[in-house]
Coordinates of C-alpha atoms and ligand atoms in Angstrom, one line a residue:
M1 CA 130.2 109.5 87.4
Q2 CA 127.1 107.9 85.7
G3 CA 123.7 107.6 87.4
L4 CA 122.6 104.1 88.3
M5 CA 119.1 104.1 86.9
M6 CA 117.5 101.8 84.4
N7 CA 117.4 102.9 80.8
R8 CA 114.1 101.7 79.2
P9 CA 113.3 102.8 75.7
L10 CA 110.5 105.3 75.3
S11 CA 107.8 103.7 73.2
I12 CA 104.5 104.8 71.8
I13 CA 102.6 101.6 72.3
D14 CA 103.4 101.8 76.0
I15 CA 101.1 104.8 76.2
L16 CA 98.1 102.8 75.0
T17 CA 98.9 99.6 77.0
Y18 CA 99.2 101.9 80.1
A19 CA 95.9 103.7 79.3
A20 CA 94.2 100.3 78.8
E21 CA 95.3 99.3 82.3
A22 CA 95.1 102.6 84.2
H23 CA 92.3 104.5 82.4
P24 CA 89.9 101.6 81.3
A25 CA 86.8 103.8 81.4
E26 CA 88.2 106.5 79.2
G27 CA 88.6 106.2 75.4
I28 CA 87.6 107.6 72.1
V29 CA 84.3 108.9 71.0
S30 CA 84.0 109.4 67.2
A31 CA 81.6 111.0 64.8
R32 CA 82.0 108.5 62.0
T33 CA 82.0 109.0 58.3
E34 CA 79.3 106.3 58.3
G35 CA 77.1 109.0 60.0
D36 CA 76.8 107.7 63.6
I37 CA 78.6 108.1 66.9
H38 CA 81.1 105.3 67.8
R39 CA 82.5 104.7 71.3
E40 CA 85.5 102.6 72.3
T41 CA 87.4 102.4 75.6
Y42 CA 91.2 102.3 75.7
P43 CA 91.2 98.5 76.4
E44 CA 88.9 98.0 73.4
A45 CA 91.2 100.2 71.3
L46 CA 94.2 98.2 72.4
A47 CA 92.5 95.0 71.4
R48 CA 91.7 96.4 67.9
V49 CA 95.2 97.9 67.6
S50 CA 96.6 94.4 68.2
Q51 CA 94.3 93.0 65.5
L52 CA 95.4 95.7 63.2
A53 CA 99.1 95.0 63.9
H54 CA 98.5 91.4 62.9
A55 CA 96.7 92.6 59.8
L56 CA 99.6 94.9 58.9
A57 CA 102.1 92.1 59.3
A58 CA 99.9 89.9 57.1
L59 CA 100.1 92.6 54.4
G60 CA 103.9 92.3 54.6
I61 CA 104.5 95.5 56.6
G62 CA 107.6 95.4 58.7
E63 CA 110.0 97.7 60.5
G64 CA 110.7 100.9 58.7
D65 CA 108.0 100.5 56.1
R66 CA 105.9 103.6 55.5
V67 CA 102.1 103.2 55.8
A68 CA 100.0 106.1 54.7
T69 CA 96.7 107.5 56.1
L70 CA 94.3 109.8 54.3
A71 CA 91.6 110.2 57.0
W72 CA 89.6 112.4 59.3
N73 CA 89.8 112.3 63.1
G74 CA 88.3 109.1 64.2
Y75 CA 89.0 105.9 66.2
R76 CA 90.3 103.9 63.2
H77 CA 92.8 106.6 62.5
F78 CA 93.8 106.5 66.2
E79 CA 94.2 102.7 65.9
L80 CA 96.5 103.1 62.9
Y81 CA 98.7 105.6 64.8
Y82 CA 99.4 102.9 67.5
A83 CA 99.4 99.7 65.4
I84 CA 101.8 101.1 62.7
S85 CA 104.3 102.6 65.1
G86 CA 103.9 99.6 67.5
I87 CA 105.3 97.2 64.9
G88 CA 108.2 99.5 64.1
A89 CA 106.7 100.9 60.9
V90 CA 106.1 104.6 60.1
C91 CA 102.6 106.2 60.1
H92 CA 102.7 108.7 57.2
T93 CA 99.7 111.0 57.6
I94 CA 98.6 112.7 54.3
N95 CA 96.9 116.1 54.3
P96 CA 93.9 115.7 52.0
R97 CA 93.8 119.5 51.6
L98 CA 97.0 119.4 49.5
A99 CA 96.9 119.9 45.8
A100 CA 96.9 116.6 43.8
E101 CA 100.4 117.3 42.6
Q102 CA 101.7 117.6 46.2
M103 CA 99.9 114.4 47.3
I104 CA 101.4 112.5 44.4
Y105 CA 104.9 113.9 45.3
I106 CA 104.7 112.9 48.9
V107 CA 103.3 109.3 48.5
N108 CA 106.1 108.6 46.0
H109 CA 108.7 110.4 48.1
A110 CA 107.7 108.5 51.2
E111 CA 107.5 105.2 49.2
D112 CA 104.3 104.3 51.0
R113 CA 103.5 100.6 50.8
V114 CA 99.9 100.6 52.0
L115 CA 97.5 103.6 52.2
F116 CA 94.5 103.6 54.6
T117 CA 91.7 106.0 53.5
D118 CA 88.3 107.2 54.7
I119 CA 85.4 106.6 52.3
T120 CA 85.4 110.3 51.6
F121 CA 88.7 110.3 49.9
V122 CA 88.2 107.3 47.6
P123 CA 87.3 109.6 44.6
I124 CA 90.6 111.6 45.1
L125 CA 92.5 108.3 45.1
E126 CA 90.8 107.1 41.9
A127 CA 92.1 110.3 40.2
L128 CA 95.6 109.9 41.7
R129 CA 96.0 106.2 41.2
P130 CA 97.9 106.2 37.9
H131 CA 100.6 108.4 39.5
L132 CA 101.0 106.4 42.8
P133 CA 103.4 103.5 43.3
E134 CA 102.1 100.5 41.4
A135 CA 102.5 98.1 44.4
L136 CA 100.6 100.4 46.8
R137 CA 97.7 98.6 48.5
I138 CA 94.7 100.7 49.4
V139 CA 92.5 99.9 52.5
V140 CA 89.1 101.7 53.0
M141 CA 88.5 102.4 56.7
T142 CA 85.0 101.0 57.0
D143 CA 83.1 97.7 57.1
R144 CA 82.0 95.5 54.2
A145 CA 78.5 97.1 54.2
H146 CA 79.9 100.6 53.6
M147 CA 82.6 99.7 51.0
P148 CA 82.3 102.1 48.1
D149 CA 81.8 101.0 44.5
S150 CA 85.1 101.8 42.8
P151 CA 87.3 100.7 39.9
L152 CA 90.2 100.5 42.4
D153 CA 91.3 97.3 44.0
L154 CA 90.3 98.1 47.5
L155 CA 90.7 96.2 50.8
C156 CA 88.3 96.6 53.7
Y157 CA 89.6 97.6 57.1
E158 CA 87.1 95.7 59.3
E159 CA 87.6 92.5 57.2
L160 CA 91.4 92.8 57.7
L161 CA 90.8 92.9 61.5
D162 CA 88.2 90.2 61.6
G163 CA 89.4 87.1 63.3
Q164 CA 92.9 88.4 64.2
P165 CA 94.2 87.8 67.8
T166 CA 93.4 90.6 70.2
D167 CA 96.9 90.7 71.7
Y168 CA 100.2 91.3 70.0
P169 CA 103.8 90.6 71.0
W170 CA 105.0 94.2 70.6
P171 CA 108.7 94.3 69.7
E172 CA 111.1 96.2 72.0
L173 CA 112.2 99.0 69.6
D174 CA 115.1 101.3 70.0
E175 CA 113.5 104.6 71.2
N176 CA 115.0 106.5 68.2
T177 CA 113.1 104.3 65.8
A178 CA 111.0 106.4 63.4
S179 CA 107.3 106.3 64.3
A180 CA 105.5 108.9 62.1
L181 CA 106.1 111.0 59.1
C182 CA 104.3 114.3 58.4
Y183 CA 105.1 116.5 55.3
T184 CA 104.9 120.2 55.7
S185 CA 104.1 122.5 52.8
G186 CA 105.1 125.3 55.2
T187 CA 108.3 125.9 53.3
T188 CA 109.1 126.8 49.7
G189 CA 109.5 124.1 47.1
N190 CA 108.4 120.6 47.5
P191 CA 106.8 119.5 50.8
K192 CA 109.3 118.3 53.3
G193 CA 109.0 115.4 55.7
A194 CA 109.4 115.7 59.5
L195 CA 110.2 112.2 60.7
Y196 CA 109.2 111.7 64.4
S197 CA 110.6 109.0 66.6
H198 CA 109.2 107.1 69.6
R199 CA 111.4 109.1 71.8
S200 CA 110.5 112.5 70.4
T201 CA 106.8 111.6 70.5
V202 CA 106.7 110.4 74.1
L203 CA 108.8 113.4 75.2
H204 CA 106.5 115.8 73.4
S205 CA 103.6 114.2 75.1
F206 CA 105.2 114.7 78.5
T207 CA 106.2 118.2 77.6
V208 CA 102.8 119.4 76.6
A209 CA 100.9 117.4 79.3
V210 CA 103.0 119.1 81.9
S211 CA 102.4 122.5 80.4
L212 CA 98.6 122.0 80.4
L213 CA 98.5 120.4 83.8
Q214 CA 95.0 121.0 85.1
K215 CA 93.3 121.1 81.7
L216 CA 94.3 117.7 80.4
G217 CA 94.1 114.5 82.4
L218 CA 91.9 112.2 84.4
G219 CA 88.3 112.1 83.1
K220 CA 88.7 115.3 80.9
R221 CA 86.9 115.3 77.6
I222 CA 89.0 116.8 74.8
L223 CA 88.1 117.6 71.2
P224 CA 90.9 117.7 68.6
V225 CA 89.5 119.6 65.7
V226 CA 93.1 119.9 64.7
P227 CA 93.5 117.0 62.3
L228 CA 95.3 113.8 62.8
F229 CA 96.7 114.5 59.3
H230 CA 98.3 117.7 60.4
V231 CA 101.2 117.1 62.9
N232 CA 99.5 114.3 64.8
A233 CA 96.7 116.5 66.0
W234 CA 99.3 118.4 68.0
G235 CA 100.1 115.3 69.9
L236 CA 96.6 114.8 71.5
P237 CA 96.2 111.1 70.4
Y238 CA 99.3 110.4 72.6
M239 CA 98.6 112.9 75.5
A240 CA 94.9 111.9 76.1
P241 CA 95.6 108.2 76.8
M242 CA 98.8 109.1 78.7
T243 CA 96.9 111.4 81.1
G244 CA 93.6 109.6 81.2
A245 CA 91.5 111.9 79.1
T246 CA 88.8 110.9 76.6
L247 CA 89.2 112.0 73.0
V248 CA 86.1 113.2 71.1
M249 CA 86.8 112.9 67.4
P250 CA 84.8 115.2 65.1
G251 CA 85.1 113.2 61.8
A252 CA 84.4 115.1 58.6
H253 CA 82.1 117.8 59.8
L254 CA 84.0 120.8 61.1
D255 CA 81.5 123.6 60.6
G256 CA 80.3 125.6 63.6
K257 CA 77.0 123.9 64.0
S258 CA 78.3 120.3 63.9
L259 CA 81.1 121.2 66.3
Y260 CA 78.7 122.9 68.7
D261 CA 76.4 119.9 68.7
L262 CA 79.2 117.5 69.3
I263 CA 80.8 119.6 72.0
E264 CA 77.4 119.9 73.7
A265 CA 76.3 116.3 73.4
E266 CA 79.7 114.9 74.4
R267 CA 80.3 117.4 77.2
V268 CA 83.7 118.5 75.7
E269 CA 85.7 120.6 78.1
F270 CA 88.8 121.5 76.1
A271 CA 88.9 122.0 72.3
W272 CA 92.0 122.3 70.1
G273 CA 92.2 123.9 66.7
V274 CA 93.2 126.7 64.3
P275 CA 91.5 130.1 64.6
S276 CA 89.4 129.7 61.4
V277 CA 87.6 126.7 63.0
W278 CA 86.8 128.7 66.1
M279 CA 85.3 131.6 64.1
G280 CA 82.7 129.1 62.9
L281 CA 82.0 127.9 66.5
L282 CA 81.9 131.5 67.7
A283 CA 79.2 132.4 65.1
E284 CA 77.2 129.4 66.3
I285 CA 77.5 130.4 70.0
K286 CA 76.4 133.9 69.1
A287 CA 73.4 132.6 67.1
R288 CA 72.3 130.3 69.9
G289 CA 73.0 132.9 72.6
R290 CA 74.8 130.5 74.9
N291 CA 78.0 128.4 75.2
P292 CA 78.1 124.6 74.9
E293 CA 77.6 123.8 78.6
A294 CA 80.8 122.0 79.6
L295 CA 83.3 123.9 77.4
T296 CA 85.8 125.8 79.6
D297 CA 89.0 126.0 77.5
M298 CA 90.4 126.1 74.0
L299 CA 93.8 125.7 72.6
V300 CA 94.3 128.0 69.6
G301 CA 97.4 127.9 67.4
G302 CA 98.7 127.2 63.9
A303 CA 98.1 130.8 62.9
A304 CA 97.6 134.0 64.9
P305 CA 94.1 134.3 66.4
P306 CA 92.6 137.8 66.0
R307 CA 92.3 139.8 69.3
S308 CA 88.6 140.2 68.7
M309 CA 88.2 136.4 68.6
I310 CA 90.1 135.9 71.8
A311 CA 88.0 138.6 73.4
A312 CA 84.7 137.1 72.3
F313 CA 85.5 133.7 73.9
E314 CA 87.0 135.3 77.0
E315 CA 84.0 137.5 77.5
R316 CA 81.8 134.4 77.3
G317 CA 83.9 132.7 80.0
I318 CA 85.9 130.4 77.7
C319 CA 89.6 130.5 78.4
V320 CA 91.8 130.9 75.3
N321 CA 95.2 129.2 75.4
H322 CA 97.2 130.7 72.6
A323 CA 100.0 128.3 71.4
W324 CA 102.6 128.4 68.7
G325 CA 104.5 125.6 67.1
M326 CA 105.2 123.9 63.8
T327 CA 105.3 120.6 62.0
E328 CA 109.1 120.3 62.6
M329 CA 108.5 120.8 66.3
S330 CA 106.1 117.8 66.9
P331 CA 104.5 120.6 66.9
I332 CA 104.1 122.5 70.2
G333 CA 106.7 125.0 71.2
T334 CA 104.7 127.3 73.4
H335 CA 101.5 126.4 75.3
G336 CA 99.7 129.6 76.1
T337 CA 98.5 128.7 79.6
Q338 CA 98.6 131.6 81.9
P339 CA 99.3 132.0 85.6
P340 CA 96.2 132.7 87.8
A341 CA 97.3 136.4 88.2
V342 CA 97.0 136.9 84.4
E343 CA 93.6 135.1 84.2
A344 CA 92.4 137.5 86.9
L345 CA 93.4 140.7 85.0
P346 CA 90.8 143.1 83.5
L347 CA 89.9 142.0 79.9
E348 CA 92.0 144.4 77.9
Q349 CA 95.2 143.7 79.9
K350 CA 94.5 140.0 79.7
L351 CA 94.1 140.3 75.9
D352 CA 97.4 142.1 75.6
I353 CA 99.0 139.0 77.0
K354 CA 96.9 136.4 75.3
Q355 CA 97.4 137.9 72.0
R356 CA 101.1 136.9 72.3
A357 CA 102.0 133.4 71.2
G358 CA 102.5 132.0 74.8
R359 CA 105.6 131.0 76.6
R360 CA 108.0 128.1 75.7
A361 CA 107.2 124.6 77.0
F362 CA 109.8 122.9 79.1
G363 CA 112.5 121.4 76.8
V364 CA 112.0 123.8 73.9
E365 CA 114.7 126.5 73.7
L366 CA 114.1 129.7 71.7
K367 CA 116.5 132.3 70.4
I368 CA 116.1 135.3 68.1
T369 CA 119.0 136.5 66.0
D370 CA 120.0 139.3 63.7
P371 CA 120.8 138.5 60.0
E372 CA 124.5 137.8 61.0
G373 CA 123.3 135.2 63.5
T374 CA 124.1 137.3 66.6
R375 CA 121.7 136.6 69.4
M376 CA 119.3 139.5 70.2
P377 CA 118.0 140.3 73.7
H378 CA 114.7 139.0 75.0
D379 CA 113.5 142.5 75.9
G380 CA 110.2 142.4 74.0
E381 CA 111.5 145.0 71.6
A382 CA 114.3 143.4 69.6
T383 CA 112.9 141.5 66.7
G384 CA 114.8 138.7 64.9
E385 CA 114.6 135.4 63.2
L386 CA 113.4 132.7 65.5
F387 CA 115.4 129.5 66.0
V388 CA 114.5 126.5 68.2
R389 CA 116.3 123.6 69.8
G390 CA 115.2 120.6 71.7
N391 CA 114.4 116.9 71.8
T392 CA 111.1 117.3 70.1
I393 CA 112.5 119.2 67.1
A394 CA 113.5 117.8 63.7
S395 CA 117.3 117.4 63.2
A396 CA 116.9 117.0 59.4
Y397 CA 114.2 116.5 56.8
F398 CA 113.3 112.9 55.5
N399 CA 115.5 112.1 52.5
D400 CA 116.0 115.7 51.6
A401 CA 119.6 116.7 52.1
A402 CA 119.3 120.0 50.2
A403 CA 116.4 121.3 52.3
S404 CA 118.1 120.0 55.5
A405 CA 121.3 121.9 54.7
K406 CA 119.4 125.2 54.6
S407 CA 117.3 124.8 57.7
F408 CA 119.8 124.8 60.6
D409 CA 122.4 127.3 61.8
A410 CA 126.0 126.6 62.6
E411 CA 125.0 125.7 66.2
G412 CA 122.4 123.2 65.0
W413 CA 119.4 125.3 65.9
F414 CA 116.4 124.9 63.5
A415 CA 115.4 128.0 61.6
T416 CA 111.6 128.4 62.0
G417 CA 111.2 131.0 59.2
D418 CA 109.3 133.1 61.8
V419 CA 110.3 136.6 62.9
A420 CA 109.6 137.3 66.5
S421 CA 110.4 139.1 69.7
I422 CA 110.5 137.6 73.2
S423 CA 109.7 139.6 76.3
P424 CA 111.7 139.4 79.6
E425 CA 108.9 137.2 81.0
G426 CA 109.3 134.8 78.1
Y427 CA 106.2 135.7 76.0
L428 CA 106.7 135.1 72.3
T429 CA 105.3 137.5 69.8
I430 CA 105.3 136.4 66.1
R431 CA 105.8 139.6 64.1
D432 CA 106.5 138.4 60.5
R433 CA 107.9 135.5 58.6
T434 CA 110.9 135.1 56.3
K435 CA 109.3 132.2 54.5
D436 CA 107.4 133.3 51.4
L437 CA 104.1 131.8 52.3
I438 CA 100.4 132.6 52.9
K439 CA 98.6 130.8 55.7
S440 CA 94.9 130.4 55.0
G441 CA 92.7 128.6 57.5
G442 CA 95.8 127.0 59.1
E443 CA 97.1 125.6 55.8
W444 CA 99.9 126.9 53.6
I445 CA 99.9 128.4 50.1
S446 CA 103.3 129.0 48.6
S447 CA 103.4 132.5 47.1
I448 CA 106.4 131.6 45.0
D449 CA 104.6 128.6 43.4
L450 CA 101.5 130.7 42.8
E451 CA 103.6 133.5 41.2
N452 CA 105.5 131.0 38.9
A453 CA 102.3 129.5 37.8
V454 CA 100.6 132.9 37.1
V455 CA 103.5 134.4 35.1
S456 CA 103.3 131.4 32.8
H457 CA 100.1 133.0 31.5
P458 CA 101.1 134.8 28.3
A459 CA 99.3 138.1 29.3
V460 CA 101.2 138.4 32.6
A461 CA 104.7 139.9 32.6
A462 CA 105.3 139.8 36.4
C463 CA 103.4 138.9 39.5
A464 CA 103.5 138.9 43.3
A465 CA 101.2 136.8 45.5
V466 CA 100.7 138.5 48.9
A467 CA 98.8 137.7 52.0
V468 CA 95.8 139.9 52.7
P469 CA 94.2 139.8 56.1
H470 CA 90.8 138.0 56.1
P471 CA 88.4 137.8 59.0
K472 CA 87.6 134.1 58.5
W473 CA 90.7 132.6 57.0
G474 CA 93.4 134.7 58.6
E475 CA 95.1 135.4 55.3
R476 CA 94.0 135.0 51.7
P477 CA 96.2 135.3 48.5
V478 CA 95.8 138.3 46.3
L479 CA 97.9 138.9 43.1
I480 CA 99.6 142.1 42.3
A481 CA 100.4 141.8 38.6
V482 CA 101.9 143.6 35.6
A483 CA 100.4 142.9 32.2
S484 CA 102.7 142.1 29.3
G485 CA 100.5 144.0 26.8
E486 CA 97.1 145.6 26.6
A487 CA 95.1 142.5 27.6
R488 CA 94.4 142.0 31.2
P489 CA 93.0 138.5 31.9
T490 CA 90.2 138.3 34.5
L491 CA 90.7 136.5 37.8
D492 CA 88.7 133.6 36.5
E493 CA 91.0 133.3 33.5
I494 CA 94.1 133.3 35.7
C495 CA 92.6 130.7 38.1
D496 CA 91.7 128.6 35.1
H497 CA 95.2 128.8 33.9
V498 CA 96.8 127.6 37.2
K499 CA 94.1 125.3 38.5
E500 CA 96.0 122.1 37.6
H501 CA 98.7 122.9 40.2
F502 CA 96.6 124.1 43.1
A503 CA 93.8 123.1 45.3
K504 CA 90.7 125.2 45.0
W505 CA 91.2 127.0 48.3
Q506 CA 94.8 127.9 47.2
M507 CA 93.5 130.0 44.3
P508 CA 93.9 133.8 44.5
D509 CA 90.9 135.8 45.5
D510 CA 91.7 139.0 43.5
V511 CA 94.1 140.5 41.1
V512 CA 95.3 144.1 41.3
W513 CA 97.0 145.4 38.1
V514 CA 100.0 147.7 38.5
D515 CA 102.5 149.2 36.1
A516 CA 105.6 147.8 37.8
L517 CA 106.5 145.8 40.9
P518 CA 108.9 147.2 43.5
M519 CA 112.3 145.4 43.6
T520 CA 114.8 144.9 46.4
A521 CA 118.5 145.6 46.0
T522 CA 119.1 141.9 45.2
G523 CA 116.6 142.0 42.3
K524 CA 113.7 140.2 44.2
I525 CA 110.2 141.6 44.4
S526 CA 110.0 143.6 47.6
K527 CA 107.0 142.1 49.4
L528 CA 107.6 144.5 52.2
T529 CA 107.1 147.6 49.9
L530 CA 104.2 145.9 48.3
R531 CA 102.5 145.3 51.7
G532 CA 102.9 149.0 52.3
T533 CA 101.5 149.9 48.9
L534 CA 98.5 147.7 49.6
G535 CA 97.9 149.7 52.8
D536 CA 94.2 150.6 52.2
Y537 CA 93.4 147.5 50.0
V538 CA 90.3 145.6 51.3
H539 CA 89.7 142.0 50.5
P540 CA 86.7 141.5 48.1
D541 CA 84.7 139.7 50.9
L542 CA 84.8 142.9 53.0
R543 CA 83.7 145.4 50.4
Ligands
LIG601 P1 102.7 124.2 60.4 O1 104.0 123.6 60.3 O2 101.9 124.1 59.2 O3 102.1 123.9 61.7 O4 103.0 125.8 60.5 C1 103.8 126.4 61.5 C2 103.9 127.9 61.3 O5 102.6 128.4 61.5 C3 104.8 128.6 62.2 O6 106.1 128.6 61.8 C4 104.1 130.0 62.1 O7 104.5 130.7 60.9 C5 102.6 129.7 62.0 N1 102.0 129.8 63.3 C6 101.8 128.7 64.1 N2 101.2 129.1 65.3 C7 101.1 130.5 65.2 C8 100.6 131.5 66.1 N3 100.1 131.2 67.3 N4 100.7 132.8 65.7 C9 101.3 133.1 64.5 N5 101.7 132.2 63.6 C10 101.6 130.9 64.0

């Protein structure tokens, strides 16, 4: 027997139209690239989103078209999220930290029609332009007075909005319509696109909002340091208007001092970001000898936060919520909020729990398996590859059948590439990863790509790129290399050789020369043995 309830499509624009009606005093505060603080309420945002939707239509954008953004966290980026998906097009957020080669790949792979950029990134686009689709239009997210001088044919965001009607007849879309596209470099090979839908996005918003019940919501002031260009700022641009919170957007300045000042001035209560960002804030808190007054909570994820960092915030009365997730999961899988009994534990016992990567959110299923695919017990000891299933998890990669074929098991669960154990109480502990990657400051470096580039140097016979722990960045790449002759190129020479293919922060920090690399039975370099060999190696920054 079927239930007798209405079936209305879940739709992203409904979040903002609801917020404009139900939470009219809340909105978005933005530290702008123009250098000032900008404020807009949700009703004002909705009016501008409507104008932007008209402007997009005037540019010829329709259902299914991909519209790219290359931008910091700010109100115009927020407006793009809603206007693009609202008209049935797809908001493709580009990570400006990617190497030029990867950016070129994804803009072409996505077949973007229009690209919206912050002023900051215009020089990058000038360099990339010859390699981008010829018909691509570029819009600078500013007003006429701040338009940069550039040889590019640029449109001006505020001019596009000027004079457009402040309401829009939003189409009723099938809830499975694609809404946003985010490429992850957290896999080997070319970046792969996770294509979110209206349904998955709204469900993700519910899922996470429920998990963070008392911390989000009416009148709260939340700071996403996690970028809108990296998995939709973990869903906050949807959750905040849905629950009635105000978003405080940090713009381009993510150093400890700028963040402290913004958190203090805007009375931010809850801040979201990767561990390396919070190391900067922590240093600033220590230097000033006090916390920003209103800050009570932070959500930390994207990489494992060091125990010492969790301890430092907890000791200062700031609650750390340790979450885990990934681009393909919208991204939040675990939320890291703890029951009151855990929060009341003595510090060391509390840290034992908070160091783990939280417990699953409602709607996200987790399983760990052995190499044959047999499920392993959730006893806190058994360690296996982590698979996930749920309505907020990708079912394939965008236009990439080969990558899609490799990423799911026979039961349709998504292979995360993480190796984990799960305790009987449901706590997830990430212990290793099967993907050959290094995560530095919350962003990926492919060890395989680095190795391939380095061995193309004539003086290098073989090479492995390994992750070495780093107090600020979490992990940094170090090369273990075998020379082909007497000559041993310096680190600078090696970096110079590979610089075309990598962003600056992806370059190796050191090279250690060895006579031979340990091999596995299948003829691959044994990273496991190498990590053991490197036992007492210390990163140059710590010597
Ligand atoms: P991304 O798709 O770039 O967000 O990266 C997702 C990956 O980051 C996961 O599969 C993990 O390898 C890693 N990651 C995310 N959160 C955590 C965490 N709390 N602890 C350890 N690793 C994490």
